[in-house]
Coordinates of C-alpha atoms in Angstrom, one line a residue:
X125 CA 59.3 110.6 125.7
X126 CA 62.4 108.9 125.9
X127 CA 66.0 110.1 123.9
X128 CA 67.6 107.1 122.2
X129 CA 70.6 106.4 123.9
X130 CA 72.8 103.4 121.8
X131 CA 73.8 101.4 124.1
X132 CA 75.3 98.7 122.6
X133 CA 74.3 95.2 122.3
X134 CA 76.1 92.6 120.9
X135 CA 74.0 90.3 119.5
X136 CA 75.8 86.8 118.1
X137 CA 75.5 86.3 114.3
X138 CA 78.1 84.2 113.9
X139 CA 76.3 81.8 113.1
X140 CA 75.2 83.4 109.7
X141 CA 78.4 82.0 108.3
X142 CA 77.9 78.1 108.2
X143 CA 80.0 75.0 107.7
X144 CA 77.6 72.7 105.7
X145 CA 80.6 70.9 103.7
X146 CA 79.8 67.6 106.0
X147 CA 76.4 67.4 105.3
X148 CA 74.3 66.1 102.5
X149 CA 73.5 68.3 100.0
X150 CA 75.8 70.6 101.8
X151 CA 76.9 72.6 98.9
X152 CA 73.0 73.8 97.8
X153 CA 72.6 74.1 101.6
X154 CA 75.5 76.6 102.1
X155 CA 74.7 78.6 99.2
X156 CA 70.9 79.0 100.4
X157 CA 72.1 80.1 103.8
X158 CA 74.8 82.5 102.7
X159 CA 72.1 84.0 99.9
X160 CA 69.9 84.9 103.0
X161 CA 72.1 86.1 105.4
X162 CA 73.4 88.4 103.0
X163 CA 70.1 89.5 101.6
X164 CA 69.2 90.0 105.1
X165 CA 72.3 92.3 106.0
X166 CA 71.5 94.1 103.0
X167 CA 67.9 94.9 104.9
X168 CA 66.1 92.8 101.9
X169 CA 64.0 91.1 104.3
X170 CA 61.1 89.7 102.1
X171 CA 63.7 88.0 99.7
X172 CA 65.5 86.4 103.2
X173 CA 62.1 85.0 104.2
X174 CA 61.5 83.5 101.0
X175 CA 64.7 81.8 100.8
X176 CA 64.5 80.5 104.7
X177 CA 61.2 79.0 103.9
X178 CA 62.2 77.4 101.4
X179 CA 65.2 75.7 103.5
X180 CA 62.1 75.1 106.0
X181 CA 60.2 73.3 103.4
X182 CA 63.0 71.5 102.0
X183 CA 63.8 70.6 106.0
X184 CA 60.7 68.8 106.0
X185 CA 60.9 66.4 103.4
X186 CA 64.9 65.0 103.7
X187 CA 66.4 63.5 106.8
X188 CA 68.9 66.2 108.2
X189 CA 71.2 66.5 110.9
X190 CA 69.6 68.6 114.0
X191 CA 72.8 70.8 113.8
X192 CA 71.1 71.7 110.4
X193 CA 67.9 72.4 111.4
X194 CA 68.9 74.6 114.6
X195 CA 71.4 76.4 112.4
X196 CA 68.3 77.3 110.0
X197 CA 66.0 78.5 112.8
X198 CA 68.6 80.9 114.2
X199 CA 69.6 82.2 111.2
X200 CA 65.4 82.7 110.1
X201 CA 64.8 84.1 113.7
X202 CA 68.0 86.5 113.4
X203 CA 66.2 87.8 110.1
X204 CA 63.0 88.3 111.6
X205 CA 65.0 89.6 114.7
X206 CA 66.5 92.4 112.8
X207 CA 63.3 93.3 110.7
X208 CA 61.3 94.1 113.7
X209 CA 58.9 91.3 114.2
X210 CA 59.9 89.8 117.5
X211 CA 57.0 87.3 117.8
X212 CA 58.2 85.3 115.1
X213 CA 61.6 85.7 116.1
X214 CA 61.1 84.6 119.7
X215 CA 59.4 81.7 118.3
X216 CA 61.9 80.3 115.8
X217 CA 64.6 81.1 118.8
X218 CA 62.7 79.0 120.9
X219 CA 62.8 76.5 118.7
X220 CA 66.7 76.4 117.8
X221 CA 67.1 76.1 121.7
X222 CA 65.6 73.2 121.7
X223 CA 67.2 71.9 118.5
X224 CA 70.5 72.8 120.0
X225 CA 70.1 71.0 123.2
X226 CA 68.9 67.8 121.8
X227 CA 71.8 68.0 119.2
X228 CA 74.9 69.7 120.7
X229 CA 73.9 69.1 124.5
X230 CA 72.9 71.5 126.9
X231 CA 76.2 73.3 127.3
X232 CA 77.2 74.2 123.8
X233 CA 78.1 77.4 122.2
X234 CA 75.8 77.3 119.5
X235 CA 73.2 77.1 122.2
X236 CA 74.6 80.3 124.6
X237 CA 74.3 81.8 121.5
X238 CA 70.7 81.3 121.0
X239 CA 69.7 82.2 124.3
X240 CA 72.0 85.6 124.1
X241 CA 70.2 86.3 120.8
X242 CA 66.5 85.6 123.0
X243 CA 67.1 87.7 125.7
X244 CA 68.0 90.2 123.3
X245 CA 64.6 90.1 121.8
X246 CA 63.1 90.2 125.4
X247 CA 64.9 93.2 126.4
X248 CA 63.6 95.0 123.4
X249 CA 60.0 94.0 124.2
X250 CA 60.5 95.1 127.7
X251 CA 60.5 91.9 129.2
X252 CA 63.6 92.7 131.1
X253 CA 63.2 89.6 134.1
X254 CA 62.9 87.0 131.3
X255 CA 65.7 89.1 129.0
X256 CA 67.6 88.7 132.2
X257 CA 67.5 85.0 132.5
X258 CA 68.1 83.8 129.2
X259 CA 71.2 86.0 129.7
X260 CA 72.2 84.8 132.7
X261 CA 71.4 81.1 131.0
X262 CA 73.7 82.1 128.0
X263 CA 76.6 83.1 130.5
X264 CA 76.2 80.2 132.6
X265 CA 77.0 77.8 129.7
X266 CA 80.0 79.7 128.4
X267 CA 81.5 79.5 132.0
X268 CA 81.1 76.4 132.2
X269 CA 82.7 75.4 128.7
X270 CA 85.7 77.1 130.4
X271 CA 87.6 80.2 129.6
X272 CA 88.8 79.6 126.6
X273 CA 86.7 82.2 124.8
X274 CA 86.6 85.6 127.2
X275 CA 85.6 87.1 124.4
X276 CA 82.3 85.5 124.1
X277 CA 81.6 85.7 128.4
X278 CA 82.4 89.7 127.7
X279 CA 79.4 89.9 124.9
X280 CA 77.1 88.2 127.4
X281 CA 78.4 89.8 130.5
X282 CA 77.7 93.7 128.4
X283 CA 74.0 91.9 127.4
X284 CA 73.3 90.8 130.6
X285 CA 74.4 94.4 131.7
X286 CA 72.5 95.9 129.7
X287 CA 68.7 94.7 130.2
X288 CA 69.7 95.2 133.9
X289 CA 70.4 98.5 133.5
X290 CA 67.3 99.2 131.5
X291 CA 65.2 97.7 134.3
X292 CA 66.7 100.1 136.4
X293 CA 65.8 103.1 134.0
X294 CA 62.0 101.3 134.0
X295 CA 62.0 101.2 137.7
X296 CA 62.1 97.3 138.0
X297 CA 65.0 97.4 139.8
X298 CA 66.1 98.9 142.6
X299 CA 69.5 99.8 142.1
X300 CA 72.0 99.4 138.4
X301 CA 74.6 97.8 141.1
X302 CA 74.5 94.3 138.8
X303 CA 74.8 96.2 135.7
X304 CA 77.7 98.2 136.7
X305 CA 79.5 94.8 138.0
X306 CA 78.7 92.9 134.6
X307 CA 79.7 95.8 132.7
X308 CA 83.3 96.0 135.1
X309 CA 84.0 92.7 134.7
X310 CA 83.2 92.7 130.7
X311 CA 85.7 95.7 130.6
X312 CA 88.2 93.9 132.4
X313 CA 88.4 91.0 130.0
X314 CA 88.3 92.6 127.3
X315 CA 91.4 95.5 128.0
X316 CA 93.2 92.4 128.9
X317 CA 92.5 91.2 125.9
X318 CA 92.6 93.6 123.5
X319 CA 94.0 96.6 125.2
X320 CA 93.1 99.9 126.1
X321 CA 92.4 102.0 123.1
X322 CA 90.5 98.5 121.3
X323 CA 87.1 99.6 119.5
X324 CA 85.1 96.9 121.7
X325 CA 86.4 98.7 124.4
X326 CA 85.1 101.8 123.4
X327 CA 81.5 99.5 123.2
X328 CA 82.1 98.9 126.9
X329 CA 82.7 102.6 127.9
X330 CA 80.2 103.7 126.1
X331 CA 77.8 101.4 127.9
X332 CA 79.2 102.1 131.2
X333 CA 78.6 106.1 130.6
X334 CA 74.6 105.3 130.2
X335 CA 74.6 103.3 133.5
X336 CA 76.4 106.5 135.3
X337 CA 73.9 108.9 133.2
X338 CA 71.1 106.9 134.1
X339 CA 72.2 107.1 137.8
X340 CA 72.8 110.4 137.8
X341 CA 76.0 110.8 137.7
X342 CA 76.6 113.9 134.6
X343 CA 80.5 114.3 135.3
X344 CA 81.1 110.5 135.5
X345 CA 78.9 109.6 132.1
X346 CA 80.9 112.5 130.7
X347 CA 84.5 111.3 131.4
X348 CA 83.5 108.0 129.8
X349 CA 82.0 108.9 127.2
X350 CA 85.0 111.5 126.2
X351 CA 87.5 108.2 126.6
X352 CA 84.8 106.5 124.3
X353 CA 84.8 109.2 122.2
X354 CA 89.0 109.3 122.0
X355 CA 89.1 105.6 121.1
X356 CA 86.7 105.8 118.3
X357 CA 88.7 109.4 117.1
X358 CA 91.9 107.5 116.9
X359 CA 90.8 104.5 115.5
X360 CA 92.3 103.5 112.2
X361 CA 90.2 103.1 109.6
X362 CA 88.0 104.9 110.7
X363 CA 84.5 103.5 112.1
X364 CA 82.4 106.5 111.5
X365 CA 78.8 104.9 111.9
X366 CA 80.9 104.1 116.0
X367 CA 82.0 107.5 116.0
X368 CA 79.0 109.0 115.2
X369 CA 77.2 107.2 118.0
X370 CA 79.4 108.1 121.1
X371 CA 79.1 111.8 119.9
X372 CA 74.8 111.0 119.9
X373 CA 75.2 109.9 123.3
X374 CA 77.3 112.6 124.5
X375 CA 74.8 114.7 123.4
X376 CA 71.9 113.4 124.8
X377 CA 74.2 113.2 128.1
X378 CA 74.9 117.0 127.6
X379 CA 71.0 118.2 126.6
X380 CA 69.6 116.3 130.0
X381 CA 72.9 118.4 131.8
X382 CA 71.1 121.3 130.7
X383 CA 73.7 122.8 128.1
X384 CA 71.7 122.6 125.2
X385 CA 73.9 124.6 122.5
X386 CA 77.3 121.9 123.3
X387 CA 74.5 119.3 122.9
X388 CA 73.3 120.1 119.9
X389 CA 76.5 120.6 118.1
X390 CA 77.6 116.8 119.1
X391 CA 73.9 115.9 117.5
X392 CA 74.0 117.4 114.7
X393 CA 77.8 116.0 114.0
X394 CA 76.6 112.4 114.6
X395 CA 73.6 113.1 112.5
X396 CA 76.2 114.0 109.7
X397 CA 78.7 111.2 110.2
X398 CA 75.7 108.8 109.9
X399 CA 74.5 110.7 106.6
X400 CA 77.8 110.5 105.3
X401 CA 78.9 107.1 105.9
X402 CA 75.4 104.8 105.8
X403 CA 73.7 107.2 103.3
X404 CA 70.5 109.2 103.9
X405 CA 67.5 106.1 103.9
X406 CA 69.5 104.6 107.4
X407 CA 67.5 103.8 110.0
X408 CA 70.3 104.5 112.6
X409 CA 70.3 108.5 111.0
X410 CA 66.7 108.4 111.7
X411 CA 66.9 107.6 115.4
X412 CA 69.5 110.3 115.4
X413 CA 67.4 112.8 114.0
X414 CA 65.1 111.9 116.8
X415 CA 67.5 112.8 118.9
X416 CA 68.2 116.1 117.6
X417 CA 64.1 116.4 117.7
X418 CA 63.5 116.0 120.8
X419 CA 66.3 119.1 122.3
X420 CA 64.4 121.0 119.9
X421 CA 61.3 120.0 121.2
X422 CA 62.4 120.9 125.2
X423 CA 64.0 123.9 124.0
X424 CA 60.8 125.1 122.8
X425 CA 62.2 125.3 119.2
X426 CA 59.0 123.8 117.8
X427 CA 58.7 124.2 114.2
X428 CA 62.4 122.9 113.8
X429 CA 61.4 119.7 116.0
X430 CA 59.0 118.6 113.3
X431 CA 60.2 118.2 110.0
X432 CA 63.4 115.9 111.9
X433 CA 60.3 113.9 113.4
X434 CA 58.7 113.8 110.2
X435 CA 61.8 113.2 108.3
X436 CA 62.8 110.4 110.7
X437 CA 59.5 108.6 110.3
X438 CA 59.5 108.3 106.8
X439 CA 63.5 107.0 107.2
X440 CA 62.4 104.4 109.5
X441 CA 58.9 103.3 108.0
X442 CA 60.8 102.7 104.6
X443 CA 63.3 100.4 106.2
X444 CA 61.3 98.3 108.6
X445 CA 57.5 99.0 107.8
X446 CA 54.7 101.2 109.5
X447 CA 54.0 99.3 112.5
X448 CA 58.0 98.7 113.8
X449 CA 58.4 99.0 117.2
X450 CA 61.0 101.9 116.6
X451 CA 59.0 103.6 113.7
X452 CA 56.2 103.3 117.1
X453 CA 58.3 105.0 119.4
X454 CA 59.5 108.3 116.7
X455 CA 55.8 108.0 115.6
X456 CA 55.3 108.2 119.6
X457 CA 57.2 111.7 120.0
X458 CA 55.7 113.1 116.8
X459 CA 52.7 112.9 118.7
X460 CA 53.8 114.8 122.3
X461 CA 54.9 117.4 119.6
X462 CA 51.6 118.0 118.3
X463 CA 50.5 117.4 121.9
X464 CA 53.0 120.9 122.7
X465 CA 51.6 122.5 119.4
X466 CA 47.4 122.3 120.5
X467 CA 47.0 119.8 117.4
X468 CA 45.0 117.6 119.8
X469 CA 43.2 115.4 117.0
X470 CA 46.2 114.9 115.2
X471 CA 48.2 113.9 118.6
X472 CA 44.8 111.4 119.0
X473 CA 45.8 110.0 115.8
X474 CA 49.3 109.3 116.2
X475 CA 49.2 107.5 119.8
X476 CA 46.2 105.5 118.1
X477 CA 48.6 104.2 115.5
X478 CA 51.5 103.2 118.3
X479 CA 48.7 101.9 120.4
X480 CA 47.5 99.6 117.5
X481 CA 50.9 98.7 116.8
X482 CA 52.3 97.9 120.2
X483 CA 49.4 96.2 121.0
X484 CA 49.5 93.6 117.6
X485 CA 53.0 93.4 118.4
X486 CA 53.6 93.1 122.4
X487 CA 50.1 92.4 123.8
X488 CA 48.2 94.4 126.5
X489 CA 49.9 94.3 129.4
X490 CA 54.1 95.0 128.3
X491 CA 55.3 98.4 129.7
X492 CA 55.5 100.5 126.0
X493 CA 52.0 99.1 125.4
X494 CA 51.1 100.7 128.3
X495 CA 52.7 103.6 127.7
X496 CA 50.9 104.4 124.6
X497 CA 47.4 103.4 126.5
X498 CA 48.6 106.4 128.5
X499 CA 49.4 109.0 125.7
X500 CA 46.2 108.4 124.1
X501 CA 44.1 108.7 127.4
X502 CA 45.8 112.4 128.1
X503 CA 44.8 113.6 124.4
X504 CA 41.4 112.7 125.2
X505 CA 41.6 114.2 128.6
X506 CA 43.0 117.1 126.5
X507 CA 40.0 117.2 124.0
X508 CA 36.9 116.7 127.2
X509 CA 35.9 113.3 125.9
X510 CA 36.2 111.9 129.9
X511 CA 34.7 108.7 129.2
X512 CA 36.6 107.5 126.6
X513 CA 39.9 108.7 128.6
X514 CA 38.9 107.0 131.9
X515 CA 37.7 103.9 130.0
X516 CA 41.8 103.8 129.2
X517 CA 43.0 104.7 132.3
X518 CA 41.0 102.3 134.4
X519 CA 42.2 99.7 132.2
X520 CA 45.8 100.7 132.5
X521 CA 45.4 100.6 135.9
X522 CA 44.0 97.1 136.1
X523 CA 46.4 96.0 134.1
X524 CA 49.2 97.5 136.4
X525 CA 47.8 95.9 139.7
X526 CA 47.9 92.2 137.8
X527 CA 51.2 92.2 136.9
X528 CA 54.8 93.3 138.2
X529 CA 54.3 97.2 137.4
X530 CA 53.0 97.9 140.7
X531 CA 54.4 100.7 142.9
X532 CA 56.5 101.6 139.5
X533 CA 56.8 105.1 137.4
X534 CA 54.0 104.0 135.3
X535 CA 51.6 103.2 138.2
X536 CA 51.8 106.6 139.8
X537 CA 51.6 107.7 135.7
X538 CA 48.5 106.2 135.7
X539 CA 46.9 107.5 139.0
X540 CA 48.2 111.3 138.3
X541 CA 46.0 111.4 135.2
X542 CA 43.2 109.4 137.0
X543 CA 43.4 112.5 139.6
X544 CA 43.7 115.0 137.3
X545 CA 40.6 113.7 135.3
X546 CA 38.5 113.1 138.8
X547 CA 39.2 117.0 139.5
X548 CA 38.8 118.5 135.8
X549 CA 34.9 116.1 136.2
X550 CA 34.4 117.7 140.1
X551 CA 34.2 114.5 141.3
X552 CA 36.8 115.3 144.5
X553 CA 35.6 112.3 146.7
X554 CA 36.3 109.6 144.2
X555 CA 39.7 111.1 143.1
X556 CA 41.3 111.8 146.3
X557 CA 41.9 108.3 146.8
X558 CA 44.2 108.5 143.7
X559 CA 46.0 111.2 145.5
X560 CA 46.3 109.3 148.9
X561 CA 47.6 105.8 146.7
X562 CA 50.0 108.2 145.5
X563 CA 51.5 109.8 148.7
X564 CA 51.7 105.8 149.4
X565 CA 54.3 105.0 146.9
X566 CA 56.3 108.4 147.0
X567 CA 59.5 106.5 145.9
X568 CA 58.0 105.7 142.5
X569 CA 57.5 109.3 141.5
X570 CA 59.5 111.2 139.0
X571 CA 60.4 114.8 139.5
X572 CA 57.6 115.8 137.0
X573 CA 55.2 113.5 138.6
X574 CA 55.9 115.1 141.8
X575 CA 55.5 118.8 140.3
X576 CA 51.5 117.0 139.0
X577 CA 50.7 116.0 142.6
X578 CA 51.9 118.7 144.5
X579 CA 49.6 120.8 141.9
X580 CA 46.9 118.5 142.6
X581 CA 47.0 118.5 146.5
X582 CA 46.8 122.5 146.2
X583 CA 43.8 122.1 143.4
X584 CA 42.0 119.4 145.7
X585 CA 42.2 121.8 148.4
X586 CA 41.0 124.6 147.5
X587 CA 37.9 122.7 146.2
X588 CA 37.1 120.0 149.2
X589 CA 35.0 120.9 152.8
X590 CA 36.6 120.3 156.2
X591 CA 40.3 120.3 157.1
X592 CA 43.1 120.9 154.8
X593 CA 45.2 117.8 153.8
X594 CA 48.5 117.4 155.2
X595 CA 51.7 118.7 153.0
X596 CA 53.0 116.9 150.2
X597 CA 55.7 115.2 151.9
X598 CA 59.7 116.1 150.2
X599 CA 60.4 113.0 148.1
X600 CA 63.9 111.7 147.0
X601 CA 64.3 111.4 143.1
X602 CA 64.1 108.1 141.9

């Protein structure tokens, strides 16, 4: 289970706000796309669908400019984008690309734009190698358009940062050196061109912080976050949904440093800052009181955990629907909770539900898919049902070897619980080999993962004939 860390994205809406005045029937046109854009800020996402497909149909029976049309499917797929359904999203994306290119050329704004607002929905699907290009595309074109909006390269230079920094976290790549170069040079342009205490450079501290968190380094995260954190206290008026969400990181920066009573205070305060200014039904409060959640649930302070979980459910199921990926993932720790509290059926039933979702959502093989495969296996591992557990695990695994999640954290995941299943059955032969993969790939192990093996090795031996196996080697954090 993961914290939710905001790092933030910028993701380019500008294009919600249209110039239509030169085309026909521009002045219909501009009302229909303001209507929607601003039902759609408002979170009204049924009524923005309804008035995008009628644009769509009315698209199909009057000759328009292509600069129309491309305009419409950004503005649909940012809609869709925001509500959670990333298929559709990607699609219609997809499809203003191409509109763009045939209409603007292939080194336009409109079309960096696009692609930014792709990779985007990429890197929240976990597809962080395609997220990657179609940021790297987006960036390309604004350099080569020329410098005269820095602005712009910064936003795609803190993306582009970004989903190389959570491929880092999601060990698929080796080091968050690109990330903390995009996120440098972003910084630079945009002290230049705002100065020092500007809010979007508060974005860019803030961002830098998780890459120095993520790499370990406590006191580094820390000082950046406290300059974030000065910014956003000084900055007049005040931005308190900003505010609130340096002091969320801090806290999740302080909780992992082990000083759980500073951490909680800095929680709780960005949990009432978010209260306060976006009201109680916001689904940013409720990934804040996941936040506060989960210290309670590694503090051990269970029975305070759940009602947040709960609490933060019902927030986000009520904005974006049962089966958003983020309603998934608080659904997701919800269930580890129960896992913690021996409610073993009910943990069943809750990674069933992510598992469904994920799966509609992402297909079989992305990484959170994968993840919930996982979760649900160990709650039937939990309950006996062995069958039904390796069933899932085995196809985890296979699933793993096909694609690009080989030798990574959710490989050895997967060969852990296959080991741990293999001894709880007696069936030591068959799961040694899950032990030996696992000495092969060392660097992919996590701290807790390396805790499970060791464990393991010393179960396994006491159990198998003949010589003792050699020692679990040291290994090096990830």
């Amino acid at each position: 289970m993961r914290f939710l860390t905001l790092t933030v994205l910028t993701l380019c809406t500008s294009l919600w706000a249209v110039e239509l005045e030169e085309l026909k029937r521009s002045e219909e046109w501009e009302t229909y796309l303001g209507q929607a854009g601003d039902l759609a800020r408002a979170h009204k996402f049924d009524a923005a669908g309804a008035l995008y497909a009628k644009l769509a149909e009315a698209a199909g029976k009057f000759s328009l400019p292509l600069t129309l049309l491309a305009k419409c499917r950004n503005n649909h797929a940012a809609m869709l984008h925001a509500s959670g359904h990333y298929v559709e999203a990607e699609k219609l994306y997809r499809e203003a690309a191409t509109l763009w290119t045939r209409s603007t050329g292939a080194k336009s704004e409109q079309l960096a734009t696009t692609l930014n607002n792709l990779g985007e929905v990429y890197r929240l699907t976990g597809r962080f190698a395609e997220a990657e290009k179609a940021y790297r595309d987006s960036l390309a074109i604004r350099d080569a358009i020329g410098q005269q909006n820095q602005l712009r390269t910064a936003a795609a230079l803190n993306n582009l940062g970004t989903v190389q920094l959570q491929a880092f976290r999601n060990g698929a790549a080796p080091t968050a050196a690109d990330a903390e170069a995009n996120y440098q040079r972003a910084l630079q342009i945009k002290r230049g061109a705002l100065g020092p205490a500007h809010p979007e450079v508060a974005v860019l501290l803030n961002n830098l912080a998780a890459l120095r968190q993520e790499t370990g380094d406590f006191s580094g995260a820390e000082t950046l976050y406290r300059e974030a954190l000065a910014i956003r206290e000084g900055q007049q008026p005040p931005d308190y949904p900003a505010l609130a969400s340096v002091h969320n990181n801090l806290g999740t920066l302080l909780r992992r440093d082990g000083r759980s009573e500073q951490a909680e205070t800095h929680l709780v305060h960005a949990n009432t800052l978010w209260e306060q200014s976006l009201g109680p039904n916001h689904p940013t409060l409720a990934a804040g009181l996941n936040n506060c959640a989960e210290l309670f649930l590694a503090t051990g302070r269970l029975a305070d955990a759940e009602p947040l979980f709960r609490r933060a459910i019902a927030i986000q199921e009520a904005a974006a629907g049962p089966d958003h990926l983020q309603t998934a993932a608080i659904v997701e720790n919800l269930g580890a909770l129960f896992l913690k509290q021996g409610k073993v059926q009910g943990a069943e039933s809750l990674f069933r539900r992510v598992l469904a979702a994920r799966t509609a959502q992402l297909g079989q093989g992305n990484p959170l898919t994968l993840d919930a495969m996982h979760n649900l296996a160990q709650s039937l591992t939990i309950q006996g049902r062995y069958t039904e557990s390796e069933r899932l695990l085995t196809g985890e695994l296979s699933i793993i070897n096909s694609g690009q999640l080989r030798h990574s954290p959710q490989h050895a995941a997967a060969l852990v619980e296959l080991a741990q299943l293999h001894y709880a059955q007696h069936r030591l032969d068959s799961g040694a080999k899950f032990l030996d993969q696992l000495d092969a790939m060392a660097s992919s192990l996590s701290a807790y993962q390396r805790s499970r093996l060791s464990d393991l090795r010393r179960n396994y031996s006491r159990q198998l004939p003949g010589p003792q196996p050699a020692p679990v080697k040291t290994l090096l954090p990830r």
